[in-house]
């Protein structure tokens, strides 16, 4: 007898609580093997292929592409073991057939998933038995004259069946509320919404955050702060038509989710928690550009400008370690790091990301060039892992690629400083007492004033400018 197992969205690590379905890799009826990727999801960190820890036949999928699911929500169900006709449920799956009903509760499984994603992937199959929900005979289709039209969460009307009729009866408040996410409950509670009076648009009537936000907008259109248990619902499963709303033609609302939402949260937190200050200086980068040209003319892999600037950063941080730190607000301590994990801002089609070059202080200019190129390509293709996007101790921001000279960037929380580099352009410059055209760059340092004073920040930036103007200064630390 086949056993139907439910695979839930696992904890993908790094404190992530939700993910958006980008693309399904399997269809209902497909045979999957243990650890076969079944869905591609986008988290606030990166794109991830999620493998299934079970082998068998896919019997159901939960959530369409573009749906945002919380961790722990069902992704799909898989039938494993022997069906009634004796054929294995997944001939291509390495998973073993299910044992008899009496033995399943005691005999340990010999095969499990090799996954390392947090939340599943143990060496044993789950010992808990699951009941297979018996198929229910669908009720006779009601006629169009007896079934009202119910507005769905996306604004399109759908036909309300017996379940929707029961949801509007007084007895419906005694049943469980189909909500998984605690964020949805809190949002509804803060705005006076009664979730028992709502019909969700998710799988099996699951109430999503979008449903609550839709109800709040509908309530606001009627001049009410929220929908309570004693009030009729509007724009959801109520029998009445939605109230007319103000003309919003030409207005587009873009949800803050995925990478865009993560960036918004992090920048807002940085502005709220960090008392930052910025100092800047113009530097003559002519000698730096000549040095790079000489290095590239010698043969071998070409050295990038950002790699040379990164090498300058690591040397400066060795002299001013106060800036390679963060602040532990709970312990009221400054945490200084011995290693430099250098983040760099990379603009992609999916938004701004900050990949991290591990142990940048131990790398040569050639090694830094190769690592920058690898991480930049991974950022563009959306294949950066969460480990490659976290753990930075200092950030280098080359906004000169956008054709601008200066900026006052926001610190990448919880780091303590960020070096900004503008474009390198020919400008009039006094060189050796005479006016000349030189390659000039503007450098800016934004720093957390809690970790150091202006003297330290100014000393760091001046040392960086000296190395840019006279790269031979770096020879003292090589």
XYZ file of N, CA, C and O in Angstrom, residues 32-179:
592
model
N 9.810 11.037 -8.907
C 10.988 11.742 -8.408
C 11.841 10.789 -7.589
O 11.333 9.842 -6.973
N 13.137 11.055 -7.590
C 14.084 10.284 -6.793
C 14.442 11.057 -5.534
O 14.197 12.268 -5.432
N 15.017 10.371 -4.583
C 15.464 11.014 -3.351
C 16.503 12.080 -3.693
O 17.417 11.844 -4.490
N 16.333 13.257 -3.139
C 17.220 14.407 -3.320
C 17.137 15.024 -4.710
O 17.999 15.815 -5.088
N 16.109 14.711 -5.470
C 15.942 15.349 -6.772
C 15.340 16.738 -6.584
O 14.348 16.897 -5.867
N 15.913 17.793 -7.193
C 15.315 19.125 -7.084
C 13.897 19.132 -7.672
O 13.676 18.624 -8.779
N 12.953 19.686 -6.929
C 11.561 19.685 -7.364
C 11.012 21.090 -7.593
O 10.009 21.255 -8.286
N 11.650 22.113 -7.010
C 11.131 23.466 -7.161
C 12.286 24.442 -7.003
O 13.232 24.200 -6.240
N 12.224 25.534 -7.743
C 13.195 26.613 -7.620
C 12.519 27.769 -6.897
O 11.461 28.244 -7.329
N 13.112 28.211 -5.785
C 12.523 29.279 -4.988
C 13.516 30.423 -4.873
O 14.729 30.240 -5.006
N 12.971 31.606 -4.624
C 13.793 32.789 -4.404
C 13.580 33.269 -2.987
O 12.453 33.536 -2.565
N 14.664 33.345 -2.230
C 14.612 33.873 -0.885
C 15.134 35.299 -0.900
O 15.461 35.845 -1.957
N 15.220 35.887 0.266
C 15.775 37.229 0.347
C 17.270 37.234 0.090
O 17.854 38.302 -0.069
N 17.876 36.058 0.014
C 19.315 35.972 -0.199
C 19.683 35.554 -1.608
O 20.589 36.118 -2.210
N 19.030 34.513 -2.132
C 19.458 33.970 -3.420
C 18.385 33.051 -3.964
O 17.353 32.798 -3.328
N 18.639 32.542 -5.189
C 17.802 31.521 -5.812
C 18.295 30.157 -5.336
O 19.496 29.898 -5.319
N 17.365 29.278 -4.966
C 17.733 27.982 -4.409
C 16.883 26.902 -5.055
O 15.662 27.048 -5.190
N 17.525 25.802 -5.492
C 16.818 24.607 -5.933
C 16.579 23.728 -4.711
O 17.532 23.331 -4.031
N 15.324 23.436 -4.420
C 14.979 22.672 -3.226
C 14.798 21.209 -3.609
O 13.925 20.876 -4.412
N 15.609 20.299 -3.059
C 15.451 18.880 -3.350
C 14.449 18.224 -2.408
O 14.260 18.658 -1.271
N 13.819 17.171 -2.892
C 12.817 16.455 -2.106
C 13.479 15.266 -1.408
O 14.220 14.505 -2.037
N 13.231 15.082 -0.116
C 13.866 13.974 0.607
C 13.177 12.631 0.389
O 13.598 11.635 0.973
N 12.108 12.587 -0.401
C 11.374 11.351 -0.625
C 11.458 10.951 -2.101
O 11.582 11.805 -2.981
N 11.359 9.653 -2.358
C 11.286 9.149 -3.711
C 9.936 8.516 -3.964
O 9.448 7.730 -3.135
N 9.317 8.844 -5.074
C 8.005 8.291 -5.386
C 7.323 9.098 -6.466
O 7.968 9.708 -7.321
N 5.998 9.126 -6.412
C 5.196 9.815 -7.419
C 4.600 11.079 -6.807
O 4.009 11.033 -5.717
N 4.756 12.194 -7.493
C 4.185 13.459 -7.025
C 2.671 13.398 -7.182
O 2.158 13.174 -8.274
N 1.960 13.590 -6.075
C 0.500 13.526 -6.112
C -0.165 14.889 -6.032
O -1.324 15.026 -6.400
N 0.546 15.899 -5.530
C -0.053 17.238 -5.423
C 1.059 18.266 -5.273
O 2.124 17.978 -4.723
N 0.796 19.472 -5.780
C 1.679 20.611 -5.594
C 0.874 21.726 -4.926
O -0.305 21.903 -5.209
N 1.526 22.489 -4.067
C 0.842 23.561 -3.352
C 1.515 24.893 -3.698
O 2.680 25.102 -3.389
N 0.771 25.755 -4.329
C 1.292 27.073 -4.659
C 1.686 27.196 -6.111
O 2.437 26.375 -6.643
N 1.182 28.224 -6.764
C 1.541 28.500 -8.148
C 2.849 29.282 -8.194
O 3.322 29.796 -7.175
N 3.445 29.365 -9.356
C 4.658 30.143 -9.516
C 4.362 31.614 -9.206
O 3.389 32.170 -9.681
N 5.218 32.197 -8.387
C 4.995 33.567 -7.925
C 4.387 33.641 -6.541
O 4.310 34.712 -5.956
N 3.958 32.490 -6.003
C 3.371 32.465 -4.662
C 4.471 32.501 -3.611
O 5.490 31.827 -3.743
N 4.272 33.280 -2.570
C 5.222 33.360 -1.466
C 4.724 32.471 -0.336
O 3.599 32.627 0.143
N 5.549 31.533 0.088
C 5.174 30.578 1.128
C 6.071 30.751 2.348
O 7.275 30.979 2.217
N 5.507 30.610 3.560
C 6.334 30.643 4.756
C 7.024 29.299 4.967
O 6.581 28.261 4.449
N 8.116 29.317 5.705
C 8.801 28.077 6.044
C 7.845 27.181 6.831
O 7.170 27.624 7.758
N 7.758 25.915 6.436
C 6.852 24.982 7.074
C 5.563 24.764 6.322
O 4.800 23.852 6.662
N 5.299 25.582 5.301
C 4.090 25.395 4.499
C 4.287 24.209 3.550
O 5.386 23.960 3.072
N 3.220 23.460 3.232
C 3.364 22.313 2.327
C 3.808 22.749 0.935
O 3.305 23.732 0.386
N 4.770 22.012 0.381
C 5.203 22.235 -0.987
C 4.554 21.240 -1.938
O 3.986 21.612 -2.948
N 4.648 19.951 -1.607
C 4.047 18.911 -2.432
C 3.889 17.653 -1.613
O 4.404 17.550 -0.487
N 3.140 16.693 -2.160
C 2.994 15.384 -1.537
C 3.511 14.331 -2.509
O 3.384 14.469 -3.726
N 4.102 13.281 -1.938
C 4.715 12.218 -2.726
C 4.193 10.873 -2.219
O 4.187 10.617 -1.008
N 3.739 10.043 -3.143
C 3.315 8.687 -2.800
C 4.531 7.776 -2.915
O 5.137 7.651 -3.986
N 4.890 7.139 -1.815
C 6.042 6.241 -1.793
C 5.575 4.852 -1.409
O 4.539 4.672 -0.763
N 6.314 3.849 -1.815
C 5.972 2.481 -1.440
C 5.247 1.759 -2.553
O 5.266 2.135 -3.726
N 4.547 0.672 -2.196
C 3.860 -0.209 -3.141
C 2.391 0.144 -3.224
O 1.697 0.101 -2.215
N 1.866 0.470 -4.411
C 0.427 0.641 -4.550
C -0.262 -0.711 -4.546
O 0.364 -1.760 -4.461
N -1.566 -0.673 -4.657
C -2.365 -1.885 -4.529
C -2.052 -2.892 -5.616
O -2.146 -4.102 -5.420
N -1.651 -2.461 -6.831
C -1.410 -3.395 -7.919
C -0.031 -4.032 -7.859
O 0.350 -4.788 -8.736
N 0.757 -3.706 -6.822
C 2.044 -4.349 -6.637
C 3.199 -3.633 -7.288
O 4.348 -3.973 -7.067
N 2.951 -2.624 -8.165
C 4.041 -1.914 -8.793
C 4.587 -0.873 -7.825
O 3.834 -0.253 -7.093
N 5.888 -0.663 -7.803
C 6.430 0.394 -6.960
C 5.890 1.743 -7.391
O 5.726 2.012 -8.572
N 5.630 2.602 -6.410
C 5.081 3.921 -6.727
C 6.078 4.755 -7.507
O 5.706 5.572 -8.315
N 7.344 4.570 -7.296
C 8.353 5.317 -8.043
C 9.427 4.379 -8.522
O 10.370 4.093 -7.818
N 9.253 3.812 -9.736
C 10.215 2.852 -10.235
C 11.603 3.472 -10.344
O 12.598 2.788 -10.183
N 11.668 4.762 -10.680
C 12.967 5.395 -10.853
C 13.554 5.879 -9.543
O 14.645 6.405 -9.508
N 12.825 5.733 -8.458
C 13.281 6.253 -7.179
C 14.068 5.200 -6.435
O 13.707 4.031 -6.401
N 15.162 5.595 -5.770
C 15.908 4.646 -4.986
C 15.262 4.336 -3.657
O 15.763 3.516 -2.902
N 14.174 5.037 -3.321
C 13.527 4.784 -2.047
C 12.931 3.384 -2.036
O 12.379 2.909 -3.006
N 13.020 2.676 -0.898
C 12.530 1.318 -0.782
C 11.030 1.295 -0.621
O 10.437 2.228 -0.094
N 10.380 0.175 -1.048
C 8.938 0.078 -0.870
C 8.574 0.128 0.601
O 9.325 -0.301 1.468
N 7.375 0.676 0.868
C 6.904 0.753 2.247
C 6.616 -0.632 2.767
O 6.171 -1.527 2.060
N 6.859 -0.858 4.047
C 6.598 -2.150 4.650
C 5.137 -2.251 5.027
O 4.347 -1.339 4.842
N 4.779 -3.384 5.574
C 3.392 -3.596 5.948
C 2.978 -2.608 7.016
O 3.800 -2.035 7.707
N 1.687 -2.457 7.163
C 1.176 -1.443 8.086
C 1.594 -1.743 9.509
O 1.832 -0.849 10.296
N 1.728 -3.017 9.859
C 2.103 -3.348 11.217
C 3.580 -3.082 11.465
O 3.981 -2.770 12.581
N 4.401 -3.234 10.417
C 5.839 -3.095 10.611
C 6.314 -1.670 10.472
O 7.408 -1.346 10.897
N 5.534 -0.800 9.843
C 5.996 0.558 9.592
C 6.276 1.323 10.861
O 7.155 2.162 10.912
N 5.544 1.065 11.900
C 5.717 1.855 13.112
C 6.950 1.462 13.888
O 7.402 2.209 14.746
N 7.547 0.250 13.611
C 8.661 -0.192 14.426
C 9.939 -0.392 13.641
O 11.026 -0.173 14.150
N 9.864 -0.843 12.400
C 11.069 -1.140 11.640
C 11.721 0.149 11.180
O 11.090 0.979 10.555
N 13.010 0.348 11.471
C 13.660 1.579 11.034
C 13.910 1.577 9.554
O 14.227 0.567 8.957
N 13.795 2.746 8.950
C 14.068 2.872 7.519
C 15.564 2.834 7.302
O 16.339 3.346 8.090
N 15.987 2.217 6.194
C 17.407 2.056 5.921
C 17.932 3.108 4.977
O 19.111 3.157 4.707
N 17.049 3.927 4.430
C 17.512 4.924 3.458
C 16.892 6.264 3.775
O 15.744 6.348 4.191
N 17.635 7.306 3.601
C 17.111 8.640 3.829
C 17.756 9.616 2.887
O 18.559 9.263 2.034
N 17.412 10.866 3.058
C 17.929 11.907 2.181
C 19.339 12.269 2.583
O 19.687 12.278 3.748
N 20.155 12.585 1.616
C 21.501 13.069 1.882
C 21.560 14.569 1.951
O 22.631 15.155 1.923
N 20.420 15.231 2.029
C 20.373 16.689 2.030
C 21.017 17.260 3.267
O 21.033 16.653 4.324
N 21.500 18.476 3.127
C 22.049 19.193 4.259
C 21.275 20.477 4.514
O 21.679 21.281 5.327
N 20.171 20.717 3.807
C 19.341 21.881 4.100
C 18.773 21.756 5.501
O 18.363 20.679 5.931
N 18.752 22.858 6.219
C 18.270 22.835 7.592
C 16.800 22.470 7.612
O 15.993 23.015 6.867
N 16.430 21.543 8.469
C 15.019 21.215 8.630
C 14.661 19.849 8.113
O 13.614 19.320 8.436
N 15.514 19.239 7.262
C 15.270 17.884 6.813
C 16.569 17.342 6.253
O 17.585 18.007 6.208
N 16.553 16.084 5.825
C 17.765 15.516 5.285
C 18.499 14.674 6.294
O 19.726 14.625 6.319
N 17.774 14.002 7.170
C 18.400 13.148 8.154
C 18.757 11.820 7.529
O 18.407 11.520 6.401
N 19.429 10.988 8.307
C 19.870 9.705 7.786
C 18.767 8.676 7.795
O 18.917 7.596 7.270
N 17.628 8.986 8.416
C 16.526 8.051 8.493
C 15.272 8.676 7.932
O 15.065 9.868 8.037
N 14.433 7.819 7.387
C 13.127 8.294 6.952
C 12.262 8.521 8.170
O 12.480 7.918 9.223
N 11.280 9.368 8.105
C 10.448 9.620 9.277
C 9.713 8.366 9.718
O 9.126 7.650 8.915
N 9.788 8.120 11.022
C 9.159 6.915 11.551
C 7.676 7.116 11.805
O 6.952 6.166 12.058
N 7.223 8.361 11.763
C 5.826 8.629 12.057
C 4.948 8.189 10.894
O 5.271 8.406 9.738
N 3.831 7.590 11.199
C 2.888 7.166 10.175
C 1.977 8.318 9.799
O 1.624 9.133 10.617
N 1.641 8.368 8.541
C 0.696 9.379 8.057
C -0.495 8.671 7.452
O -0.348 7.689 6.734
N -1.638 9.169 7.744
C -2.844 8.628 7.132
C -3.042 9.217 5.749
O -2.809 10.386 5.521
N -3.452 8.373 4.856
C -3.797 8.833 3.516
C -5.243 9.293 3.522
O -6.139 8.526 3.902
N -5.445 10.546 3.177
C -6.792 11.087 3.196
C -7.635 10.385 2.124
O -7.294 10.391 0.952
N -8.742 9.760 2.527
C -9.572 9.050 1.525
C -10.182 10.042 0.554
O -10.524 11.175 0.923
N -10.256 9.654 -0.702
C -10.865 10.566 -1.695
C -12.330 10.799 -1.392
O -13.054 9.895 -0.994
N -12.720 12.044 -1.522
C -14.100 12.415 -1.249
C -14.848 12.610 -2.560
O -14.302 13.123 -3.533
N -16.074 12.155 -2.551
C -16.907 12.315 -3.742
C -17.327 13.759 -3.865
O -17.910 14.324 -2.941
N -16.959 14.423 -4.951
C -17.323 15.840 -5.074
C -18.828 16.016 -5.143
O -19.540 15.193 -5.731
N -19.342 17.050 -4.498
C -20.782 17.287 -4.533
C -21.236 17.688 -5.927
O -20.452 18.125 -6.771
N -22.502 17.518 -6.147
C -23.074 17.880 -7.442
C -22.886 19.368 -7.687
O -23.010 20.182 -6.779
N -22.548 19.697 -8.911
C -22.288 21.097 -9.240
C -23.569 21.908 -9.110
O -24.588 21.576 -9.700
N -23.554 22.974 -8.310
C -24.749 23.808 -8.173
C -24.976 24.625 -9.429
O -24.071 24.870 -10.213
N -26.172 25.024 -9.589
C -26.526 25.831 -10.761
C -26.067 27.252 -10.573
O -25.803 27.697 -9.472
N -25.975 27.967 -11.671
C -25.480 29.341 -11.621
C -26.404 30.237 -10.834
O -25.993 31.243 -10.291
N -27.700 29.872 -10.755
C -28.646 30.741 -10.061
C -28.549 30.616 -8.558
O -29.018 31.471 -7.837
N -27.944 29.514 -8.058
C -27.897 29.313 -6.615
C -26.536 29.585 -6.025
O -26.391 29.590 -4.811
N -25.491 29.771 -6.849
C -24.146 29.961 -6.315
C -23.735 31.410 -6.535
O -23.676 31.868 -7.665
N -23.450 32.140 -5.454
C -23.044 33.537 -5.614
C -21.605 33.627 -6.080
O -20.828 32.699 -5.941
N -21.245 34.782 -6.639
C -19.868 35.054 -7.057
C -19.127 35.692 -5.909
O -19.624 36.617 -5.272
N -17.919 35.161 -5.633
C -17.135 35.625 -4.500
C -15.859 36.257 -5.008
O -15.138 35.635 -5.780
N -15.530 37.461 -4.592
C -14.272 38.065 -5.015
C -13.102 37.316 -4.421
O -13.080 37.051 -3.230
N -12.102 36.957 -5.241
C -10.904 36.297 -4.745
C -9.903 37.329 -4.288
O -10.107 38.521 -4.422
N -8.757 36.822 -3.743
C -7.764 37.743 -3.198
C -7.140 38.621 -4.260
O -6.683 39.707 -3.984
N -7.115 38.124 -5.489
C -6.498 38.918 -6.546
C -7.483 39.819 -7.261
O -7.174 40.411 -8.276
N -8.702 39.885 -6.765
C -9.682 40.776 -7.350
C -10.583 40.104 -8.352
O -11.594 40.659 -8.742
N -10.223 38.897 -8.842
C -11.080 38.200 -9.805
C -12.136 37.433 -9.044
O -11.902 36.886 -7.972
N -13.324 37.381 -9.610
C -14.404 36.677 -8.931
C -14.299 35.197 -9.191
O -13.816 34.747 -10.215
N -14.725 34.424 -8.192
C -14.769 32.985 -8.349
C -16.087 32.494 -7.806
O -16.792 33.197 -7.085
N -16.450 31.294 -8.113
C -17.721 30.740 -7.677
C -17.577 30.130 -6.304
O -16.676 29.339 -6.057
N -18.427 30.503 -5.409
C -18.377 29.987 -4.041
C -19.148 28.691 -3.964
O -20.319 28.621 -4.292
N -18.489 27.650 -3.511
C -19.111 26.349 -3.352
C -19.670 26.185 -1.965
O -19.774 27.126 -1.189
N -20.019 24.945 -1.590
C -20.569 24.700 -0.254
C -19.617 25.110 0.849
O -20.053 25.543 1.903
N -18.269 24.952 0.608
C -17.337 25.329 1.671
C -17.424 26.813 1.966
O -17.360 27.240 3.114
N -17.569 27.621 0.913
C -17.684 29.064 1.123
C -18.986 29.408 1.815
O -19.058 30.326 2.628
N -20.063 28.658 1.485
C -21.328 28.907 2.166
C -21.216 28.587 3.642
O -21.724 29.307 4.496
N -20.488 27.473 3.960
C -20.335 27.128 5.371
C -19.492 28.162 6.092
O -19.684 28.416 7.272
N -18.530 28.790 5.360
C -17.675 29.778 6.003
C -18.455 30.996 6.435
O -18.041 31.719 7.322
N -19.630 31.201 5.818
C -20.417 32.377 6.186
C -21.469 32.075 7.242
O -22.196 32.946 7.657
N -21.561 30.826 7.632
C -22.540 30.466 8.645
C -21.978 30.732 10.022
O -20.762 30.735 10.225
N -22.870 30.932 11.041
C -22.359 31.205 12.378
C -21.503 30.081 12.919
O -20.616 30.309 13.721
N -21.731 28.849 12.496
C -20.953 27.753 13.027
C -19.527 27.740 12.546
O -18.696 27.010 13.067
N -19.200 28.541 11.511
C -17.855 28.503 10.956
C -16.824 29.037 11.920
O -15.657 28.706 11.836
N -17.236 29.887 12.873
C -16.266 30.463 13.788
C -15.725 29.436 14.753
O -14.738 29.680 15.428
N -16.360 28.251 14.857
C -15.880 27.240 15.781
C -14.748 26.422 15.191
O -14.077 25.691 15.900
N -14.526 26.464 13.905
C -13.489 25.660 13.271
C -12.129 26.340 13.356
O -12.009 27.495 13.739
N -11.068 25.601 12.991
C -9.738 26.202 13.013
C -9.576 27.239 11.914
O -10.162 27.136 10.836
N -8.772 28.225 12.177
C -8.508 29.267 11.203
C -7.353 28.813 10.316
O -6.278 28.483 10.817
N -7.538 28.759 8.989
C -6.492 28.253 8.096
C -5.372 29.266 7.885
O -5.262 29.900 6.835
N -4.544 29.465 8.900
C -3.432 30.391 8.834
C -2.187 29.666 9.343
O -2.232 29.027 10.390
